[in-house]
Structures are given as structure tokens and as C-alpha cells.
GROMACS .gro file of C-alpha atoms in nm:
model
  347
    1MET     CA    1   1.951  -2.834  -0.535
    2SER     CA    2   1.735  -2.704  -0.259
    3LEU     CA    3   1.827  -2.381  -0.058
    4PRO     CA    4   1.802  -2.471   0.293
    5LEU     CA    5   1.466  -2.374   0.559
    6ASP     CA    6   1.625  -2.049   0.686
    7ALA     CA    7   1.743  -1.925   0.337
    8VAL     CA    8   1.624  -1.607   0.184
    9HIS     CA    9   1.462  -1.671  -0.141
   10PRO     CA   10   1.704  -1.438  -0.418
   11HIS     CA   11   1.335  -1.302  -0.506
   12HIS     CA   12   1.298  -1.117  -0.145
   13ARG     CA   13   1.453  -0.818   0.038
   14HIS     CA   14   1.545  -0.635  -0.291
   15GLY     CA   15   1.353  -0.370  -0.322
   16TRP     CA   16   1.176  -0.400  -0.622
   17TRP     CA   17   0.893  -0.266  -0.534
   18TRP     CA   18   0.981   0.057  -0.472
   19LYS     CA   19   1.266   0.023  -0.774
   20THR     CA   20   0.934  -0.011  -1.017
   21LEU     CA   21   0.694   0.242  -0.864
   22LEU     CA   22   0.971   0.462  -0.963
   23SER     CA   23   1.045   0.375  -1.276
   24GLY     CA   24   0.692   0.297  -1.377
   25PHE     CA   25   0.577   0.692  -1.249
   26LEU     CA   26   0.874   0.863  -1.463
   27LEU     CA   27   0.675   0.631  -1.727
   28TRP     CA   28   0.357   0.729  -1.699
   29VAL     CA   29   0.476   1.089  -1.682
   30VAL     CA   30   0.700   1.061  -2.047
   31THR     CA   31   0.404   0.875  -2.206
   32ILE     CA   32   0.163   1.231  -2.066
   33VAL     CA   33   0.446   1.439  -2.217
   34VAL     CA   34   0.451   1.304  -2.551
   35THR     CA   35  -0.004   1.281  -2.612
   36VAL     CA   36   0.055   1.638  -2.551
   37LEU     CA   37   0.290   1.738  -2.756
   38THR     CA   38   0.122   1.495  -3.026
   39GLN     CA   39  -0.208   1.526  -2.910
   40ASN     CA   40  -0.252   1.105  -3.011
   41THR     CA   41  -0.529   0.995  -2.876
   42ASN     CA   42  -0.424   0.705  -2.892
   43LEU     CA   43  -0.191   0.733  -2.575
   44VAL     CA   44  -0.461   0.761  -2.381
   45PRO     CA   45  -0.523   0.395  -2.308
   46THR     CA   46  -0.189   0.313  -2.169
   47ILE     CA   47  -0.211   0.656  -2.019
   48ILE     CA   48  -0.495   0.471  -1.802
   49LEU     CA   49  -0.365   0.162  -1.758
   50LEU     CA   50  -0.030   0.289  -1.614
   51GLY     CA   51  -0.133   0.500  -1.348
   52SER     CA   52  -0.426   0.257  -1.291
   53PHE     CA   53  -0.270  -0.062  -1.207
   54LEU     CA   54   0.086   0.076  -1.125
   55VAL     CA   55   0.055   0.101  -0.725
   56PRO     CA   56  -0.165  -0.171  -0.755
   57PHE     CA   57   0.069  -0.373  -0.855
   58THR     CA   58   0.369  -0.209  -0.651
   59VAL     CA   59   0.136  -0.378  -0.384
   60VAL     CA   60   0.199  -0.717  -0.556
   61LEU     CA   61   0.541  -0.684  -0.602
   62PHE     CA   62   0.592  -0.568  -0.198
   63VAL     CA   63   0.398  -0.924  -0.097
   64ILE     CA   64   0.590  -1.087  -0.320
   65GLU     CA   65   0.920  -0.951  -0.118
   66ARG     CA   66   0.786  -1.028   0.189
   67VAL     CA   67   0.574  -1.380   0.183
   68THR     CA   68   0.685  -1.748   0.250
   69GLY     CA   69   0.539  -2.111   0.246
   70THR     CA   70   0.342  -2.248   0.028
   71ILE     CA   71   0.216  -1.910  -0.170
   72SER     CA   72   0.394  -1.899  -0.495
   73THR     CA   73   0.435  -1.536  -0.753
   74MET     CA   74   0.224  -1.725  -1.016
   75GLN     CA   75  -0.046  -1.701  -0.754
   76LEU     CA   76  -0.011  -1.387  -0.681
   77VAL     CA   77   0.041  -1.287  -1.002
   78THR     CA   78  -0.338  -1.470  -1.059
   79ALA     CA   79  -0.503  -1.327  -0.741
   80PHE     CA   80  -0.432  -0.966  -0.841
   81PHE     CA   81  -0.574  -1.072  -1.159
   82VAL     CA   82  -0.835  -1.292  -1.223
   83GLY     CA   83  -0.932  -1.194  -0.812
   84GLY     CA   84  -0.958  -0.784  -0.927
   85ILE     CA   85  -1.171  -0.880  -1.252
   86LEU     CA   86  -1.445  -1.127  -1.092
   87GLY     CA   87  -1.382  -0.874  -0.808
   88VAL     CA   88  -1.552  -0.605  -0.999
   89LEU     CA   89  -1.755  -0.802  -1.185
   90GLY     CA   90  -1.928  -0.959  -0.910
   91ALA     CA   91  -1.972  -0.576  -0.737
   92SER     CA   92  -2.128  -0.487  -1.038
   93LEU     CA   93  -2.359  -0.733  -1.034
   94LEU     CA   94  -2.478  -0.694  -0.715
   95GLU     CA   95  -2.463  -0.346  -0.709
   96ALA     CA   96  -2.691  -0.336  -0.986
   97ASN     CA   97  -3.021  -0.261  -0.892
   98LEU     CA   98  -2.922  -0.035  -0.581
   99ARG     CA   99  -3.091   0.271  -0.585
  100GLN     CA  100  -2.926   0.567  -0.480
  101ASP     CA  101  -3.009   0.701  -0.118
  102ALA     CA  102  -2.842   0.771   0.159
  103LEU     CA  103  -2.733   0.450   0.260
  104LEU     CA  104  -2.597   0.366  -0.044
  105SER     CA  105  -2.260   0.395   0.021
  106VAL     CA  106  -2.222   0.150   0.304
  107VAL     CA  107  -2.479  -0.092   0.089
  108VAL     CA  108  -2.187  -0.100  -0.137
  109GLY     CA  109  -1.938  -0.151   0.120
  110PHE     CA  110  -2.099  -0.458   0.225
  111VAL     CA  111  -2.121  -0.585  -0.134
  112GLU     CA  112  -1.771  -0.511  -0.244
  113GLU     CA  113  -1.576  -0.659   0.069
  114PHE     CA  114  -1.794  -0.946   0.091
  115VAL     CA  115  -1.748  -1.056  -0.291
  116LYS     CA  116  -1.324  -0.985  -0.204
  117GLY     CA  117  -1.382  -1.170   0.114
  118VAL     CA  118  -1.440  -1.467  -0.157
  119LEU     CA  119  -1.216  -1.465  -0.369
  120LEU     CA  120  -0.964  -1.428  -0.037
  121VAL     CA  121  -1.097  -1.766   0.052
  122VAL     CA  122  -1.131  -1.955  -0.244
  123VAL     CA  123  -0.733  -1.865  -0.370
  124ALA     CA  124  -0.655  -1.904   0.028
  125TRP     CA  125  -0.787  -2.271   0.028
  126ARG     CA  126  -0.478  -2.466  -0.024
  127VAL     CA  127  -0.200  -2.212   0.105
  128ARG     CA  128  -0.040  -2.245   0.398
  129PRO     CA  129   0.094  -2.179   0.616
  130LYS     CA  130  -0.260  -1.976   0.750
  131THR     CA  131  -0.052  -1.732   0.933
  132ALA     CA  132  -0.229  -1.324   1.054
  133ARG     CA  133   0.056  -1.235   0.837
  134GLN     CA  134   0.042  -1.430   0.569
  135GLY     CA  135  -0.377  -1.349   0.555
  136ALA     CA  136  -0.278  -1.007   0.542
  137LEU     CA  137  -0.029  -1.043   0.226
  138LEU     CA  138  -0.253  -1.187   0.044
  139GLY     CA  139  -0.571  -0.993   0.108
  140ALA     CA  140  -0.366  -0.713   0.055
  141THR     CA  141  -0.347  -0.859  -0.288
  142VAL     CA  142  -0.648  -0.913  -0.358
  143GLY     CA  143  -0.757  -0.645  -0.269
  144ALA     CA  144  -0.477  -0.391  -0.499
  145GLY     CA  145  -0.655  -0.607  -0.770
  146PHE     CA  146  -1.017  -0.484  -0.752
  147ALA     CA  147  -0.864  -0.161  -0.668
  148ALA     CA  148  -0.678  -0.164  -1.016
  149PHE     CA  149  -0.934  -0.242  -1.257
  150GLU     CA  150  -1.196  -0.018  -1.069
  151SER     CA  151  -0.919   0.260  -1.057
  152ALA     CA  152  -0.940   0.209  -1.502
  153GLY     CA  153  -1.298   0.240  -1.486
  154TYR     CA  154  -1.308   0.565  -1.298
  155ALA     CA  155  -1.041   0.720  -1.495
  156PHE     CA  156  -1.172   0.620  -1.839
  157ASN     CA  157  -1.509   0.781  -1.689
  158ALA     CA  158  -1.311   1.086  -1.632
  159ALA     CA  159  -1.149   1.118  -1.939
  160ILE     CA  160  -1.502   1.052  -2.166
  161THR     CA  161  -1.693   1.386  -2.175
  162ALA     CA  162  -1.939   1.568  -2.453
  163ARG     CA  163  -1.665   1.803  -2.539
  164GLY     CA  164  -1.408   1.459  -2.650
  165ILE     CA  165  -1.125   1.377  -2.391
  166ASP     CA  166  -1.065   1.518  -2.095
  167LEU     CA  167  -0.729   1.487  -1.973
  168VAL     CA  168  -0.719   1.699  -1.715
  169SER     CA  169  -0.978   1.530  -1.571
  170LEU     CA  170  -0.793   1.176  -1.645
  171LEU     CA  171  -0.513   1.287  -1.459
  172GLN     CA  172  -0.675   1.395  -1.131
  173THR     CA  173  -0.889   1.085  -1.102
  174GLU     CA  174  -0.578   0.879  -1.134
  175VAL     CA  175  -0.367   1.044  -0.880
  176VAL     CA  176  -0.630   1.057  -0.657
  177ARG     CA  177  -0.668   0.706  -0.646
  178ALA     CA  178  -0.324   0.585  -0.683
  179VAL     CA  179  -0.238   0.831  -0.346
  180LEU     CA  180  -0.571   0.689  -0.241
  181SER     CA  181  -0.596   0.311  -0.271
  182PRO     CA  182  -0.332   0.144  -0.033
  183VAL     CA  183  -0.561   0.262   0.233
  184GLY     CA  184  -0.857   0.150   0.068
  185HIS     CA  185  -0.946  -0.164  -0.115
  186VAL     CA  186  -0.548  -0.269  -0.016
  187LEU     CA  187  -0.619  -0.186   0.352
  188TRP     CA  188  -0.970  -0.330   0.415
  189THR     CA  189  -0.930  -0.683   0.241
  190ALA     CA  190  -0.531  -0.707   0.452
  191ILE     CA  191  -0.767  -0.648   0.771
  192LEU     CA  192  -1.008  -0.958   0.716
  193GLY     CA  193  -0.743  -1.179   0.541
  194ALA     CA  194  -0.505  -1.103   0.872
  195VAL     CA  195  -0.851  -1.203   1.101
  196LEU     CA  196  -0.929  -1.510   0.842
  197PHE     CA  197  -0.606  -1.661   0.846
  198GLY     CA  198  -0.528  -1.597   1.207
  199ALA     CA  199  -0.831  -1.800   1.286
  200ALA     CA  200  -0.727  -2.108   1.098
  201ARG     CA  201  -0.605  -2.432   1.316
  202GLY     CA  202  -0.232  -2.467   1.333
  203GLY     CA  203  -0.200  -2.240   1.041
  204VAL     CA  204  -0.333  -2.525   0.828
  205ARG     CA  205  -0.730  -2.565   0.764
  206LEU     CA  206  -0.960  -2.252   0.845
  207ARG     CA  207  -1.212  -2.265   1.036
  208TRP     CA  208  -1.568  -2.015   1.175
  209SER     CA  209  -1.490  -1.789   1.402
  210TRP     CA  210  -1.759  -1.520   1.509
  211ALA     CA  211  -1.408  -1.295   1.478
  212ILE     CA  212  -1.428  -1.291   1.120
  213VAL     CA  213  -1.786  -1.183   1.167
  214ALA     CA  214  -1.718  -0.884   1.334
  215ALA     CA  215  -1.361  -0.782   1.105
  216TYR     CA  216  -1.630  -0.808   0.761
  217VAL     CA  217  -1.909  -0.590   0.960
  218GLY     CA  218  -1.585  -0.313   1.027
  219VAL     CA  219  -1.366  -0.321   0.759
  220SER     CA  220  -1.773  -0.257   0.544
  221LEU     CA  221  -1.839   0.004   0.805
  222LEU     CA  222  -1.473   0.169   0.726
  223HIS     CA  223  -1.562   0.112   0.336
  224GLY     CA  224  -1.920   0.258   0.377
  225LEU     CA  225  -1.750   0.540   0.567
  226TRP     CA  226  -1.500   0.615   0.323
  227ASP     CA  227  -1.745   0.572   0.030
  228SER     CA  228  -1.962   0.820   0.215
  229ASP     CA  229  -1.671   1.073   0.277
  230SER     CA  230  -1.756   1.363   0.091
  231THR     CA  231  -2.165   1.384   0.140
  232VAL     CA  232  -2.061   1.365   0.550
  233ALA     CA  233  -1.811   1.659   0.439
  234THR     CA  234  -2.001   1.886   0.212
  235LEU     CA  235  -2.319   1.791   0.547
  236LEU     CA  236  -2.087   1.906   0.843
  237ALA     CA  237  -1.956   2.210   0.671
  238PHE     CA  238  -2.312   2.358   0.584
  239VAL     CA  239  -2.382   2.273   0.908
  240PHE     CA  240  -2.069   2.437   1.105
  241THR     CA  241  -2.106   2.749   0.859
  242GLY     CA  242  -2.464   2.789   0.967
  243THR     CA  243  -2.528   2.781   0.609
  244PRO     CA  244  -2.929   2.677   0.506
  245LEU     CA  245  -2.890   2.360   0.229
  246SER     CA  246  -3.081   2.570   0.047
  247ALA     CA  247  -2.800   2.819  -0.070
  248ALA     CA  248  -2.686   2.519  -0.276
  249GLN     CA  249  -2.731   2.533  -0.664
  250GLY     CA  250  -2.732   2.182  -0.778
  251PRO     CA  251  -2.374   2.083  -0.791
  252SER     CA  252  -2.197   2.405  -0.690
  253VAL     CA  253  -2.198   2.550  -0.309
  254PRO     CA  254  -2.058   2.867  -0.187
  255ALA     CA  255  -1.714   2.913  -0.184
  256ALA     CA  256  -1.717   2.927   0.219
  257VAL     CA  257  -1.859   2.578   0.252
  258ALA     CA  258  -1.669   2.453  -0.019
  259THR     CA  259  -1.321   2.538   0.155
  260LEU     CA  260  -1.465   2.363   0.481
  261SER     CA  261  -1.603   2.051   0.306
  262THR     CA  262  -1.259   2.020   0.127
  263THR     CA  263  -1.045   2.014   0.486
  264LEU     CA  264  -1.361   1.826   0.651
  265TYR     CA  265  -1.327   1.571   0.360
  266VAL     CA  266  -0.922   1.502   0.413
  267VAL     CA  267  -0.936   1.487   0.792
  268GLY     CA  268  -1.234   1.245   0.759
  269LEU     CA  269  -1.045   0.992   0.526
  270ALA     CA  270  -0.797   1.041   0.782
  271VAL     CA  271  -0.932   0.928   1.070
  272VAL     CA  272  -1.059   0.589   0.855
  273THR     CA  273  -0.712   0.535   0.755
  274ALA     CA  274  -0.602   0.616   1.090
  275ILE     CA  275  -0.864   0.370   1.257
  276GLY     CA  276  -0.807   0.103   0.986
  277VAL     CA  277  -0.370   0.092   1.008
  278ALA     CA  278  -0.463   0.112   1.371
  279VAL     CA  279  -0.681  -0.276   1.352
  280LEU     CA  280  -0.463  -0.386   1.123
  281VAL     CA  281  -0.159  -0.307   1.343
  282SER     CA  282  -0.327  -0.454   1.635
  283VAL     CA  283  -0.465  -0.744   1.512
  284LEU     CA  284  -0.137  -0.840   1.374
  285VAL     CA  285   0.011  -0.784   1.702
  286ARG     CA  286  -0.203  -1.007   1.909
  287HIS     CA  287  -0.182  -1.326   1.664
  288ARG     CA  288   0.187  -1.280   1.687
  289ARG     CA  289   0.206  -1.268   2.058
  290GLU     CA  290  -0.031  -1.586   1.980
  291ASP     CA  291   0.159  -1.743   1.804
  292ARG     CA  292   0.499  -1.716   2.005
  293ALA     CA  293   0.368  -1.796   2.364
  294ARG     CA  294   0.190  -2.155   2.183
  295ALA     CA  295   0.546  -2.148   2.010
  296ARG     CA  296   0.737  -2.117   2.393
  297ALA     CA  297   0.445  -2.441   2.491
  298ARG     CA  298   0.535  -2.664   2.248
  299ALA     CA  299   0.909  -2.562   2.347
  300LEU     CA  300   0.889  -2.691   2.683
  301ALA     CA  301   0.634  -3.012   2.625
  302GLY     CA  302   0.939  -3.127   2.369
  303ALA     CA  303   1.145  -3.043   2.690
  304ASP     CA  304   0.944  -3.297   2.883
  305VAL     CA  305   0.912  -3.573   2.674
  306GLY     CA  306   1.231  -3.551   2.591
  307ALA     CA  307   1.293  -3.608   2.990
  308GLY     CA  308   1.022  -3.858   2.936
  309ALA     CA  309   1.223  -4.056   2.667
  310GLY     CA  310   1.530  -4.034   2.868
  311ALA     CA  311   1.379  -4.223   3.194
  312GLY     CA  312   1.245  -4.492   2.889
  313VAL     CA  313   0.921  -4.396   2.766
  314VAL     CA  314   0.837  -4.379   2.390
  315PRO     CA  315   0.738  -4.028   2.277
  316GLY     CA  316   0.392  -4.042   2.098
  317ARG     CA  317   0.382  -4.423   2.055
  318TRP     CA  318   0.099  -4.502   2.303
  319SER     CA  319  -0.087  -4.124   2.154
  320THR     CA  320  -0.464  -4.103   2.259
  321ASP     CA  321  -0.486  -3.882   1.984
  322PRO     CA  322  -0.749  -3.981   1.752
  323ARG     CA  323  -0.655  -3.794   1.470
  324PRO     CA  324  -0.363  -3.926   1.171
  325PRO     CA  325  -0.056  -3.867   1.205
  326TRP     CA  326  -0.021  -3.638   0.947
  327LEU     CA  327  -0.252  -3.381   1.098
  328ARG     CA  328  -0.084  -3.430   1.437
  329ASP     CA  329   0.227  -3.315   1.300
  330ALA     CA  330   0.104  -3.058   1.044
  331GLU     CA  331  -0.071  -2.852   1.365
  332ALA     CA  332   0.231  -2.914   1.537
  333VAL     CA  333   0.452  -2.699   1.293
  334GLY     CA  334   0.502  -2.384   1.447
  335PRO     CA  335   0.410  -2.005   1.279
  336SER     CA  336   0.799  -1.962   1.317
  337ASP     CA  337   0.902  -2.292   1.164
  338TRP     CA  338   0.675  -2.194   0.880
  339GLU     CA  339   0.798  -1.806   0.846
  340ARG     CA  340   1.138  -1.991   0.813
  341THR     CA  341   1.063  -2.195   0.514
  342PRO     CA  342   1.087  -1.990   0.149
  343PRO     CA  343   0.778  -2.037  -0.096
  344PRO     CA  344   0.789  -2.343  -0.360
  345HIS     CA  345   0.956  -2.103  -0.650
  346ALA     CA  346   1.324  -2.119  -0.425
  347HIS     CA  347   1.337  -2.520  -0.487
   0.00000   0.00000   0.00000
């Protein structure tokens, strides 16, 4: 038996995402305590997996509770894991020959956003409806998978040192990346997905638009600014304090420069995050207004057709539209109709 179109799927709106986040955090803390007490290094992989995947997988649960249309839970989980693995593999291959220079962070931003964009297109090819909101949700899922596997790699590198396993460095890395992951890869790919789906014809077919290119360039630059924020903050700190660059001793910098650099680093991340959130919200609001305007236009057109039918005219019988009826019907379905449709697992 199927649910009515306006019914809410039992998995929706139950807050499983924050329940999972809270319980996962407690498990992570308990694992750390047991590891410290027992000095059992076999538990280190558990700490890495819990700390790296908890927040990104919570994003997936957040999406599952809000997505509609033909996207199933299995598709979202597959997009998270397969998209994440292929994403980091593809980015690693493309970045393998990059040289360490001033533009490295910007180049990395373009490479990683390209890989995630391609995966998003592949995953979303048959998804219906293709609305900006759906694109943002699916893009966030792909970005979360990328963030999870990338964070696991950073955590592993932080843990392995010449002196053995550095648990403090591991935990610091996981905490920082867990806090920043929702406004990193997740946010950039959500913006790209919103623009990509927003340009779809009738919410059914992907189509070319210069807005997609602009979105790709924009999120890649934001990604590059995010990655290079530490370097930029340090350089600005030297300039603002009037300290010559020669005062730096290897990786160490004077205390005054280090303090200001940390402050500028946090401010820089906040500014880039604010820009990204503002862009995503503006894209979603603009497409929502456009969807409502089209829905009102269809309603008025339907009223006019109804009036003509009352006068003895058979609507649609002598249509001059050369497209097949199934395509005309698909494009006549408004986003509001799709958004009331529960996912396939609701049947």
C-alpha cells in the first residue's frame, strides 16, 4: 500500500541526525578514555573512523530526513561512500604532479571541485525532481563523503610520528576538521549542486548554463581561499606587526606574529564561510521564487484552459507542441508537486 502524495515518510523529521551526532560523540569520547587507560593502540583506528566520519555522516542523515522525489536512502548512502572514495582517489591522481608554490591551494580547489562536480552529475543523472533544494542536499552528501575520507587521511598522518603514535595531535586534527567540515567540502558542493539542479529543464533534465560555470569557478576560489587562509593570515600578521620575514626561524614565528596570525586565520575562515552561506541561501531563495512564479503561471494557464474547455474546446487535443506527450507532462509537473512526493522507500 502506498502513502498519499502529501504524506511524510516515517524516516523524515525525527531528528535522527542530531541523535546520531550526540551518541557518536559520546562513543568517541569513551573510546579515547579507554585507549588512554589501556594504552591499547588497536583502538586508534576506531578513534580515527569515529572522529572522521561522525559529522559527515550526520550530514547524510540530515539530508535523508529532508530529501523527496526519486532519491532513495540507498542512493544517498552510495553517493556518500562511493562518491567520497572516488573523489579522494581522483583528486589525488590529478594533484600528484602539482608543485609546491603560492598558487597550489587555488589549483587544488579547482581540481577537487571538478572531481566532486563530475561525481555529482553521475549520481544525480536520473534523480527527480531536479530543483535547487534537491541539488543542494545531494551536493552536500557528495561533499560530506569527500570530507570524511579526507579527514581520515589527515588524522592518520597526524597520529603517525617518528616517536610513535601522537594521540594528542590526532585528536586535535579530528576536532578541527569535524568542526569545519560542514562549512568546507559540504558547503562548496551544496552550492554547485543547487546551481546545477536549478538550471535543469522542468526539474527533469540537466542542461548547460553559464551559471554552472560561474558557480564552479566561485566555489573553487572559495575552496582555494579556505585552504590558503593560514598562509595568508601569517603573511598579513608579519605586515601588520611590521616584523620582517627574516625573523621567522623555520616553521616558527615570533610570539606577537603567531597570536595575530591565529586571530586573522579565524576571521578569514569566518569571512569565507559567510560568503559561502550567503551564496547558497541566495541561490535557493532565487530559485524558490522562480518556482513559485512558474507555479502561479501554470495555475493561471490552467484556469484559462478550463474556461476554454467549458466553451467546447478540448484542451491539448490539437496541441502544436512537437514533443511527445510524456515529456510535456513531465515538464508540466511543478516543483511544488515533486516536493510533496515521498521517496520510493515510502511505498
